[in-house]
Coordinates of C-alpha atoms in Angstrom, one line a residue:
M7 CA -71.0 -24.4 66.4
I8 CA -68.3 -22.3 68.0
Q9 CA -69.5 -19.7 70.4
P10 CA -67.5 -16.5 69.9
S11 CA -68.0 -15.5 73.6
K12 CA -66.2 -18.6 74.7
C13 CA -63.2 -18.1 72.3
V14 CA -60.0 -16.3 72.7
F15 CA -57.7 -15.6 69.8
G16 CA -54.2 -14.3 69.5
T17 CA -53.1 -15.2 73.0
D18 CA -50.5 -17.5 74.5
T19 CA -52.4 -18.0 77.8
V20 CA -55.9 -19.4 78.3
E21 CA -58.0 -19.9 81.4
Y22 CA -59.7 -23.3 81.4
L23 CA -61.6 -25.1 84.2
G24 CA -59.6 -23.6 87.0
H25 CA -56.2 -24.0 85.2
I26 CA -53.9 -21.7 83.2
V27 CA -52.9 -23.3 79.9
T28 CA -49.7 -21.7 78.5
K29 CA -47.2 -22.5 75.8
D30 CA -45.0 -24.3 78.4
G31 CA -47.6 -26.4 80.2
V32 CA -50.6 -26.4 82.5
R33 CA -50.7 -24.8 86.0
P34 CA -53.4 -24.0 88.5
D35 CA -55.3 -20.7 88.2
P36 CA -53.7 -18.3 90.7
R37 CA -57.2 -16.8 91.5
K38 CA -58.4 -20.3 92.4
I39 CA -55.3 -21.0 94.4
Q40 CA -55.9 -17.8 96.3
A41 CA -59.1 -19.4 97.8
V42 CA -56.9 -22.2 99.1
R43 CA -54.3 -19.8 100.5
N44 CA -57.0 -17.8 102.3
Y45 CA -58.9 -20.8 103.6
P46 CA -59.4 -20.5 107.4
T47 CA -58.2 -23.2 109.8
P48 CA -60.8 -26.0 109.8
R49 CA -62.8 -26.3 113.1
S50 CA -64.8 -29.5 112.2
V51 CA -64.6 -32.7 110.2
K52 CA -66.9 -31.1 107.6
E53 CA -64.6 -28.2 107.1
V54 CA -61.6 -30.5 106.8
R55 CA -63.3 -32.5 104.1
A56 CA -64.2 -29.3 102.3
F57 CA -60.6 -28.1 102.3
I58 CA -59.3 -31.5 101.1
G59 CA -61.8 -31.4 98.3
L60 CA -60.8 -27.9 97.3
A61 CA -57.1 -28.6 97.4
G62 CA -57.6 -32.1 95.9
Y63 CA -58.8 -30.6 92.7
Y64 CA -55.2 -29.7 92.0
R65 CA -53.6 -32.8 93.4
C66 CA -52.3 -33.7 90.0
H67 CA -49.9 -30.7 90.3
V68 CA -48.6 -31.6 93.8
R69 CA -46.1 -34.4 94.3
N70 CA -46.8 -36.5 97.3
F71 CA -50.2 -34.9 97.8
A72 CA -51.5 -38.0 99.7
E73 CA -48.5 -38.1 102.0
I74 CA -48.8 -34.4 102.8
A75 CA -52.6 -34.6 103.4
K76 CA -52.4 -37.8 105.5
P77 CA -52.7 -36.1 108.9
L78 CA -55.8 -34.3 107.6
T79 CA -57.4 -37.4 106.1
K80 CA -57.0 -39.2 109.5
L81 CA -59.5 -36.7 111.0
T82 CA -62.1 -37.7 108.4
R83 CA -62.2 -41.3 109.5
K84 CA -65.4 -42.6 111.0
D85 CA -65.4 -42.6 114.9
S86 CA -62.1 -40.6 114.9
P87 CA -62.2 -37.7 117.3
F88 CA -61.5 -34.3 115.9
E89 CA -58.3 -33.1 117.5
W90 CA -56.5 -30.4 115.6
G91 CA -52.8 -30.4 116.7
P92 CA -49.4 -29.4 115.4
E93 CA -49.2 -32.2 113.0
Q94 CA -52.5 -31.2 111.3
Q95 CA -51.6 -27.5 111.3
E96 CA -48.2 -28.4 109.6
A97 CA -50.0 -30.4 106.9
F98 CA -52.6 -27.7 106.4
V99 CA -49.9 -25.0 105.9
K100 CA -47.7 -27.2 103.8
L101 CA -50.5 -28.0 101.4
K102 CA -51.3 -24.3 100.9
N103 CA -47.6 -23.6 100.4
E104 CA -47.2 -26.4 97.8
L105 CA -50.1 -25.0 95.8
S106 CA -48.7 -21.5 96.1
Q107 CA -45.7 -22.6 94.1
E108 CA -47.9 -23.2 91.0
P109 CA -46.3 -26.5 89.9
L110 CA -46.2 -27.1 86.2
L111 CA -47.2 -30.2 84.2
I112 CA -45.5 -30.1 80.8
Y113 CA -47.2 -30.9 77.5
P114 CA -46.3 -34.3 76.0
D115 CA -43.8 -34.2 73.1
F116 CA -44.6 -37.2 70.9
S117 CA -41.4 -36.8 69.0
Q118 CA -39.5 -37.7 72.2
P119 CA -39.6 -41.0 74.2
F120 CA -41.8 -41.3 77.3
I121 CA -40.7 -42.6 80.7
V122 CA -43.1 -44.6 83.0
A123 CA -42.0 -44.8 86.6
C124 CA -44.2 -47.3 88.5
D125 CA -44.2 -48.7 92.0
A126 CA -46.5 -50.7 94.3
S127 CA -47.2 -51.3 98.0
T128 CA -49.7 -53.4 99.8
K129 CA -52.1 -50.5 99.8
A130 CA -51.9 -48.9 96.4
V131 CA -50.2 -48.7 93.0
G132 CA -48.9 -45.5 91.5
A133 CA -47.1 -44.3 88.3
I134 CA -45.7 -41.1 86.8
L135 CA -45.5 -40.4 83.1
S136 CA -42.6 -38.1 82.3
Q137 CA -40.2 -36.9 79.6
V138 CA -36.7 -35.3 79.6
K139 CA -36.9 -31.6 78.8
D140 CA -33.9 -29.3 78.9
G141 CA -31.8 -32.1 80.4
E142 CA -34.3 -32.6 83.3
E143 CA -37.0 -35.3 83.8
R144 CA -40.3 -33.4 83.9
P145 CA -43.7 -34.8 84.8
V146 CA -46.5 -35.1 82.2
A147 CA -49.1 -36.8 84.4
Y148 CA -49.6 -38.6 87.7
C149 CA -51.9 -41.5 88.6
S150 CA -52.5 -43.8 91.5
R151 CA -55.3 -46.1 92.9
Q152 CA -56.0 -48.1 95.9
L153 CA -55.9 -51.9 96.0
N154 CA -58.8 -54.1 96.9
S155 CA -58.5 -56.7 99.6
A156 CA -57.7 -59.5 97.1
E157 CA -55.0 -57.5 95.3
S158 CA -53.4 -56.5 98.6
K159 CA -52.5 -60.2 99.1
Y160 CA -50.5 -60.5 95.9
S161 CA -46.8 -61.2 96.1
I162 CA -44.4 -58.3 95.6
T163 CA -43.7 -59.4 92.0
E164 CA -47.4 -59.5 91.1
L165 CA -47.9 -56.1 92.7
E166 CA -45.1 -54.5 90.7
L167 CA -46.5 -56.0 87.5
L168 CA -50.0 -54.8 88.5
A169 CA -48.6 -51.3 88.8
L170 CA -47.2 -51.5 85.3
I171 CA -50.5 -52.8 83.9
F172 CA -52.3 -50.0 85.6
A173 CA -49.8 -47.4 84.3
V174 CA -50.0 -48.5 80.7
K175 CA -53.8 -48.6 80.9
Q176 CA -54.0 -45.0 82.3
F177 CA -51.4 -43.7 79.8
R178 CA -52.4 -45.7 76.8
C179 CA -53.1 -42.7 74.7
Y180 CA -49.5 -41.6 75.1
L181 CA -47.8 -45.0 75.0
Y182 CA -49.6 -47.1 72.4
G183 CA -47.6 -47.4 69.2
R184 CA -44.5 -45.7 70.7
Q185 CA -41.3 -47.0 72.3
F186 CA -40.9 -46.0 76.0
K187 CA -38.9 -46.9 79.1
V188 CA -40.2 -48.3 82.3
Y189 CA -38.4 -47.5 85.6
T190 CA -39.0 -49.8 88.5
D191 CA -37.2 -50.6 91.8
H192 CA -38.1 -54.3 91.4
R193 CA -35.5 -56.3 89.5
A194 CA -37.9 -59.2 88.8
L195 CA -39.8 -57.2 86.2
K196 CA -36.7 -57.3 83.9
W197 CA -37.0 -61.1 83.5
L198 CA -40.7 -61.6 84.3
L199 CA -41.8 -61.8 80.7
N200 CA -39.3 -64.5 79.9
L201 CA -40.5 -66.9 82.5
Q202 CA -41.1 -70.4 81.2
D203 CA -44.0 -71.3 83.4
P204 CA -45.5 -68.2 85.1
S205 CA -48.8 -68.3 86.9
S206 CA -52.0 -67.9 85.0
R207 CA -52.5 -64.3 86.4
L208 CA -49.0 -63.3 85.3
T209 CA -49.6 -64.9 81.9
R210 CA -52.7 -62.8 81.3
W211 CA -50.9 -59.6 82.3
A212 CA -47.9 -60.4 80.2
V213 CA -50.2 -60.9 77.2
K214 CA -51.7 -57.5 77.8
L215 CA -48.2 -56.0 77.7
F216 CA -47.2 -57.6 74.4
E217 CA -48.9 -54.8 72.4
Y218 CA -46.5 -52.2 73.9
D219 CA -42.9 -51.6 72.9
F220 CA -40.9 -50.8 76.0
T221 CA -37.7 -51.7 77.9
V222 CA -37.5 -52.2 81.6
E223 CA -34.8 -50.4 83.6
H224 CA -34.1 -51.1 87.2
R225 CA -33.6 -48.1 89.5
P226 CA -32.9 -48.4 93.3
N227 CA -35.5 -47.3 95.7
S228 CA -33.5 -44.2 96.6
K229 CA -34.2 -42.9 93.0
M230 CA -37.9 -43.7 93.0
R231 CA -39.1 -41.6 95.9
H232 CA -41.4 -39.5 93.7
V233 CA -43.5 -42.5 92.6
D234 CA -43.2 -44.3 96.0
A235 CA -45.3 -41.6 97.5
L236 CA -48.2 -42.3 95.1
S237 CA -48.3 -46.0 96.1
R238 CA -47.4 -46.0 99.7
C239 CA -49.0 -42.9 101.2
I240 CA -52.6 -43.2 100.1
Q241 CA -55.2 -43.5 102.9
I242 CA -57.3 -46.6 102.5
V243 CA -60.9 -45.6 103.1
T244 CA -63.2 -48.1 104.8
G245 CA -66.8 -47.9 105.9
D246 CA -69.7 -49.8 107.4
Y247 CA -71.0 -50.6 103.9
S248 CA -67.8 -51.9 102.3
L249 CA -68.2 -55.2 100.5
T250 CA -65.0 -57.3 100.3
K251 CA -64.6 -60.3 98.0
E252 CA -64.2 -62.4 101.1
K253 CA -67.6 -61.3 102.5
I254 CA -69.3 -62.1 99.2
K255 CA -67.6 -65.5 98.9
E256 CA -68.6 -66.5 102.4
A257 CA -72.2 -65.3 101.9
Q258 CA -72.4 -67.2 98.6
E259 CA -71.3 -70.4 100.2
N260 CA -74.1 -70.1 102.8
D261 CA -76.8 -69.3 100.2
L262 CA -78.8 -72.3 98.8
L263 CA -79.7 -70.4 95.7
C264 CA -76.1 -69.7 94.8
E265 CA -75.3 -73.4 95.1
K266 CA -78.0 -74.1 92.4
Y267 CA -76.6 -71.4 90.1
K268 CA -73.2 -73.1 90.0
V269 CA -74.6 -75.8 87.7
S270 CA -75.9 -73.3 85.2
E271 CA -74.0 -72.4 82.0
K272 CA -74.4 -68.6 82.7
F273 CA -72.6 -68.8 86.0
W274 CA -69.0 -69.6 86.8
L275 CA -66.4 -69.4 89.5
D276 CA -63.3 -67.4 89.3
E277 CA -59.9 -68.4 90.7
D278 CA -61.0 -67.2 94.2
Q279 CA -64.2 -69.3 94.0
V280 CA -66.5 -66.3 93.8
L281 CA -69.6 -66.8 91.7
Y282 CA -70.2 -64.6 88.7
Y283 CA -73.2 -64.2 86.3
E284 CA -72.8 -63.6 82.5
G285 CA -74.5 -60.3 82.0
Q286 CA -75.3 -58.5 78.7
E287 CA -72.5 -58.6 76.1
G288 CA -70.8 -61.2 78.3
C289 CA -70.0 -58.7 81.1
P290 CA -69.2 -60.6 84.3
L291 CA -71.4 -59.6 87.3
V292 CA -70.9 -60.7 90.9
V293 CA -73.8 -62.7 92.2
I294 CA -75.2 -61.2 95.4
P295 CA -76.7 -63.6 97.9
R296 CA -79.9 -62.6 99.7
E297 CA -78.1 -61.7 103.0
L298 CA -76.0 -59.0 101.2
V299 CA -78.8 -57.4 99.2
G300 CA -79.5 -54.9 102.1
P301 CA -75.8 -53.7 102.3
V302 CA -75.6 -53.4 98.5
L303 CA -78.8 -51.2 98.4
K304 CA -77.4 -49.1 101.2
C305 CA -74.1 -48.6 99.3
Y306 CA -75.9 -47.5 96.2
H307 CA -78.6 -45.3 97.8
E308 CA -77.7 -44.0 101.2
L309 CA -74.0 -43.1 101.1
P310 CA -73.3 -39.4 100.7
F311 CA -71.9 -39.7 97.2
T312 CA -74.9 -41.6 95.9
A313 CA -77.3 -38.7 96.9
H314 CA -80.4 -40.9 97.2
Q315 CA -80.8 -41.3 93.4
G316 CA -84.0 -42.5 91.8
I317 CA -85.0 -46.0 90.9
A318 CA -83.8 -46.1 87.3
R319 CA -80.4 -44.6 88.1
T320 CA -79.8 -46.9 91.1
I321 CA -80.7 -50.0 89.1
A322 CA -78.3 -49.0 86.4
A323 CA -75.5 -48.3 88.8
I324 CA -75.9 -51.7 90.5
R325 CA -76.1 -53.6 87.2
R326 CA -72.7 -52.4 86.3
K327 CA -71.1 -54.8 88.9
Y328 CA -73.7 -57.0 90.6
W329 CA -76.7 -59.3 89.8
W330 CA -79.4 -61.1 91.7
E331 CA -82.8 -62.2 90.4
S332 CA -85.1 -59.8 92.2
L333 CA -82.8 -56.7 91.7
N334 CA -85.5 -54.5 90.1
R335 CA -88.2 -55.3 92.6
D336 CA -85.9 -54.9 95.6
V337 CA -84.5 -51.6 94.5
T338 CA -88.0 -50.3 93.8
E339 CA -89.3 -51.3 97.2
Y340 CA -86.3 -50.0 99.0
I341 CA -86.3 -46.6 97.4
N342 CA -90.1 -46.2 97.8
A343 CA -89.7 -46.9 101.5
C344 CA -86.8 -44.4 101.9
E345 CA -88.0 -41.8 104.3
A346 CA -85.0 -39.4 103.6
R347 CA -85.7 -39.4 99.9
A348 CA -89.4 -38.8 100.4
K349 CA -88.7 -35.7 102.5
R350 CA -86.2 -34.2 100.1
K351 CA -87.4 -35.2 96.7
T352 CA -90.3 -33.1 95.3
G353 CA -92.4 -33.4 92.2
N354 CA -91.6 -31.9 88.8
K355 CA -94.4 -29.4 89.0
I356 CA -93.2 -25.9 88.2
M357 CA -95.2 -22.9 89.3
A358 CA -94.4 -20.1 87.0
P359 CA -95.1 -16.6 88.4
L360 CA -97.0 -14.1 86.4
G361 CA -94.6 -12.0 84.3
E362 CA -94.5 -8.3 84.0
S363 CA -96.0 -6.7 80.9
L364 CA -93.6 -5.3 78.3
D365 CA -94.1 -1.6 77.7
A366 CA -91.8 0.1 75.2
K367 CA -90.7 3.6 76.2
E368 CA -88.9 4.6 72.9
F369 CA -88.1 3.6 69.4
L370 CA -86.1 0.3 69.3
D371 CA -86.8 -0.3 73.0
I372 CA -88.7 -3.5 72.1
V373 CA -88.9 -5.0 68.6
S374 CA -90.6 -8.2 67.4
L375 CA -89.8 -10.7 64.7
D376 CA -92.0 -13.4 63.1
V377 CA -91.9 -15.5 60.0
V378 CA -94.9 -15.7 57.6
G379 CA -95.2 -18.6 55.2
P380 CA -94.8 -20.7 53.2
L381 CA -96.3 -18.5 50.5
P382 CA -96.4 -18.9 46.7
V383 CA -92.8 -18.9 45.4
T384 CA -91.9 -15.6 43.7
D385 CA -89.7 -15.1 40.6
S386 CA -86.8 -14.5 42.9
G387 CA -87.3 -17.8 44.7
N388 CA -88.7 -16.3 47.9
K389 CA -91.6 -17.9 49.7
Y390 CA -91.3 -16.5 53.3
L391 CA -91.6 -13.1 54.9
L392 CA -89.6 -12.0 57.9
T393 CA -91.8 -9.4 59.7
F394 CA -90.3 -6.7 61.9
V395 CA -92.4 -4.5 64.2
D396 CA -91.3 -1.8 66.6
Q397 CA -93.5 -2.1 69.7
F398 CA -93.3 1.7 70.5
T399 CA -94.0 3.3 67.1
R400 CA -95.8 0.3 65.5
F401 CA -93.5 0.7 62.5
C402 CA -93.3 -2.5 60.6
E403 CA -91.4 -4.0 57.7
A404 CA -91.6 -7.3 55.7
I405 CA -88.4 -8.9 54.3
P406 CA -88.7 -11.7 51.7
T407 CA -86.5 -14.8 52.3
P408 CA -86.2 -18.1 50.4
T409 CA -86.1 -20.2 53.6
R410 CA -86.7 -19.9 57.3
E411 CA -83.4 -21.3 58.4
A412 CA -81.6 -19.8 61.3
E413 CA -78.6 -18.5 59.1
V414 CA -81.0 -16.7 56.7
I415 CA -83.1 -15.1 59.5
A416 CA -80.0 -14.0 61.5
R417 CA -78.4 -12.5 58.4
E418 CA -81.5 -10.6 57.3
F419 CA -82.0 -9.3 60.8
V420 CA -78.5 -7.9 61.0
M421 CA -78.2 -6.7 57.4
R422 CA -81.7 -5.4 56.7
I423 CA -82.8 -4.1 60.1
I424 CA -79.9 -3.4 62.5
T425 CA -77.7 -1.8 59.9
Q426 CA -80.6 0.4 58.7
Y427 CA -82.4 1.3 62.0
G428 CA -79.9 0.5 64.8
V429 CA -79.5 -2.1 67.6
P430 CA -82.7 -2.7 69.6
K431 CA -82.6 -3.2 73.4
K432 CA -85.0 -6.2 73.5
L433 CA -86.1 -8.7 70.8
L434 CA -89.4 -10.5 71.3
T435 CA -90.1 -13.7 69.2
D436 CA -92.1 -16.9 69.4
R437 CA -90.4 -20.2 69.9
G438 CA -89.8 -21.0 66.3
A439 CA -86.7 -23.1 65.5
A440 CA -84.9 -20.2 63.8
F441 CA -85.4 -17.8 66.7
M442 CA -84.5 -20.4 69.4
S443 CA -81.3 -21.5 67.5
A444 CA -77.9 -21.1 69.1
L445 CA -76.9 -18.8 66.2
M446 CA -79.7 -16.4 66.9
K447 CA -79.0 -16.4 70.6
E448 CA -75.3 -15.8 70.0
T449 CA -76.1 -13.0 67.6
C450 CA -78.2 -11.2 70.3
K451 CA -75.5 -11.9 72.9
M452 CA -72.8 -10.3 70.8
L453 CA -74.9 -7.2 70.0
K454 CA -76.1 -7.1 73.7
I455 CA -79.7 -7.5 72.8
Q456 CA -82.0 -9.0 75.5
K457 CA -83.6 -12.0 73.8
L458 CA -87.2 -12.7 74.9
Q459 CA -89.7 -15.3 73.7
N460 CA -93.4 -16.1 74.2
S461 CA -94.5 -19.0 76.2
S462 CA -95.7 -21.9 74.1
Y463 CA -99.1 -21.7 72.5
N464 CA -99.5 -18.1 73.7
A465 CA -99.4 -16.1 70.5
Q466 CA -101.4 -13.2 72.1
A467 CA -98.3 -12.3 74.2
N468 CA -96.9 -10.8 71.0
G469 CA -100.2 -9.6 69.6
I470 CA -98.8 -6.7 67.6
C471 CA -96.4 -8.9 65.6
E472 CA -98.9 -11.7 65.3
R473 CA -101.5 -9.4 63.8
M474 CA -99.2 -8.3 61.0
P475 CA -99.0 -11.7 59.2
K476 CA -102.8 -11.8 58.9
L477 CA -102.8 -8.3 57.3
L478 CA -100.0 -9.3 54.9
I479 CA -101.7 -12.5 53.8
D480 CA -104.9 -10.6 53.3
M481 CA -103.1 -8.0 51.2
I482 CA -101.1 -10.5 49.1
S483 CA -104.1 -12.6 48.5
H484 CA -105.5 -9.9 46.2
F485 CA -102.5 -10.1 43.9
V486 CA -101.9 -13.8 43.8
K487 CA -104.3 -16.2 42.0

């Protein structure tokens, strides 16, 4: 159901999640950018990370964001001394200035062809989706990602094709079923798909590209600076808990249990001789030998972004990529022994304070609603009564209704009570489905009525309104056989 309070009609500009959506495109919200402009000069690594996180939310609007922010990201490396110098100050000011320009990403026009510019380095791959508008190539979206240790050893041709595979995967919703151009600074891509005997990896990638309709156009490096920045200027982050494919392979070779797994049908080796296990629905999972169980558990429980999650979430996160026989038991024992989690995590007990009593001061200060029924069906098809009581005057009214659905209750409340007596300040009800519905809450919100409800199984909290149904039933019983 649409909530009117969250809707804006008859406007060509909308604020949404820190962005301004206009008829021309999407740009950052100036009020949010003001927080970046006014950000004080960082004095610690923690403040540098906070600024990069704040500015990074709008990185899709800033070309060469990673390149500009590189002097700042250097300060966040482990064991790197915090030294704020001219280079860092220049990067800090330049980032704020770039965001102050409010760069615009245009909307995709599906009647016009798309252009994919992709590039790769030994550190990352990047791509830009763009279209020609008003005679100028304008960006629609940016994307980039880092390479793992195995991918960084690919040949330049394989890297360029990997960048294209990554680009079409990220922009599939724009490109699938449409003809588009691919710009690259590597000539080999133009004839790569026509090779008679390509390697197995190139064959698999080429097959993935067969479902797309595109032409490859070579552009010299001097005309690909915008996409080069996405692939060549990304900081590769490393840490004590990083697991490379080489480490896993070496540990598997020294593990006796992994050697036994190799003869089983559910296990196989990839082209790099790393052992995998066939998980649910055939999903390949890396087999973790015993000596790497500890580092894996640290990665998924102790790093800052994992936030010391519980047992179930940690197991689910690990099972997306890794497998070993005693995974459940090891995770349970590890988390139960985690001192940091024991100090910070508390139980789910909620101590509710005693609430203040509600005392009405005037008519329509506090009103109550309740539903009585089902009762014998009348000639008009009604079998419920919507009871209304004013807490100050004790004035009451009973309105017959055919059902107790939220739409009926909300309509009768507005048409039979509010239009006749006025808008109350507070509405007290029980926790019935009709009163707790989003429609009823939205009705009160629009009319600026404070919505209150009893606690569960505590009817005496609304004793005045709860007494009325008993009186009504007693009265009606004398007229119904």
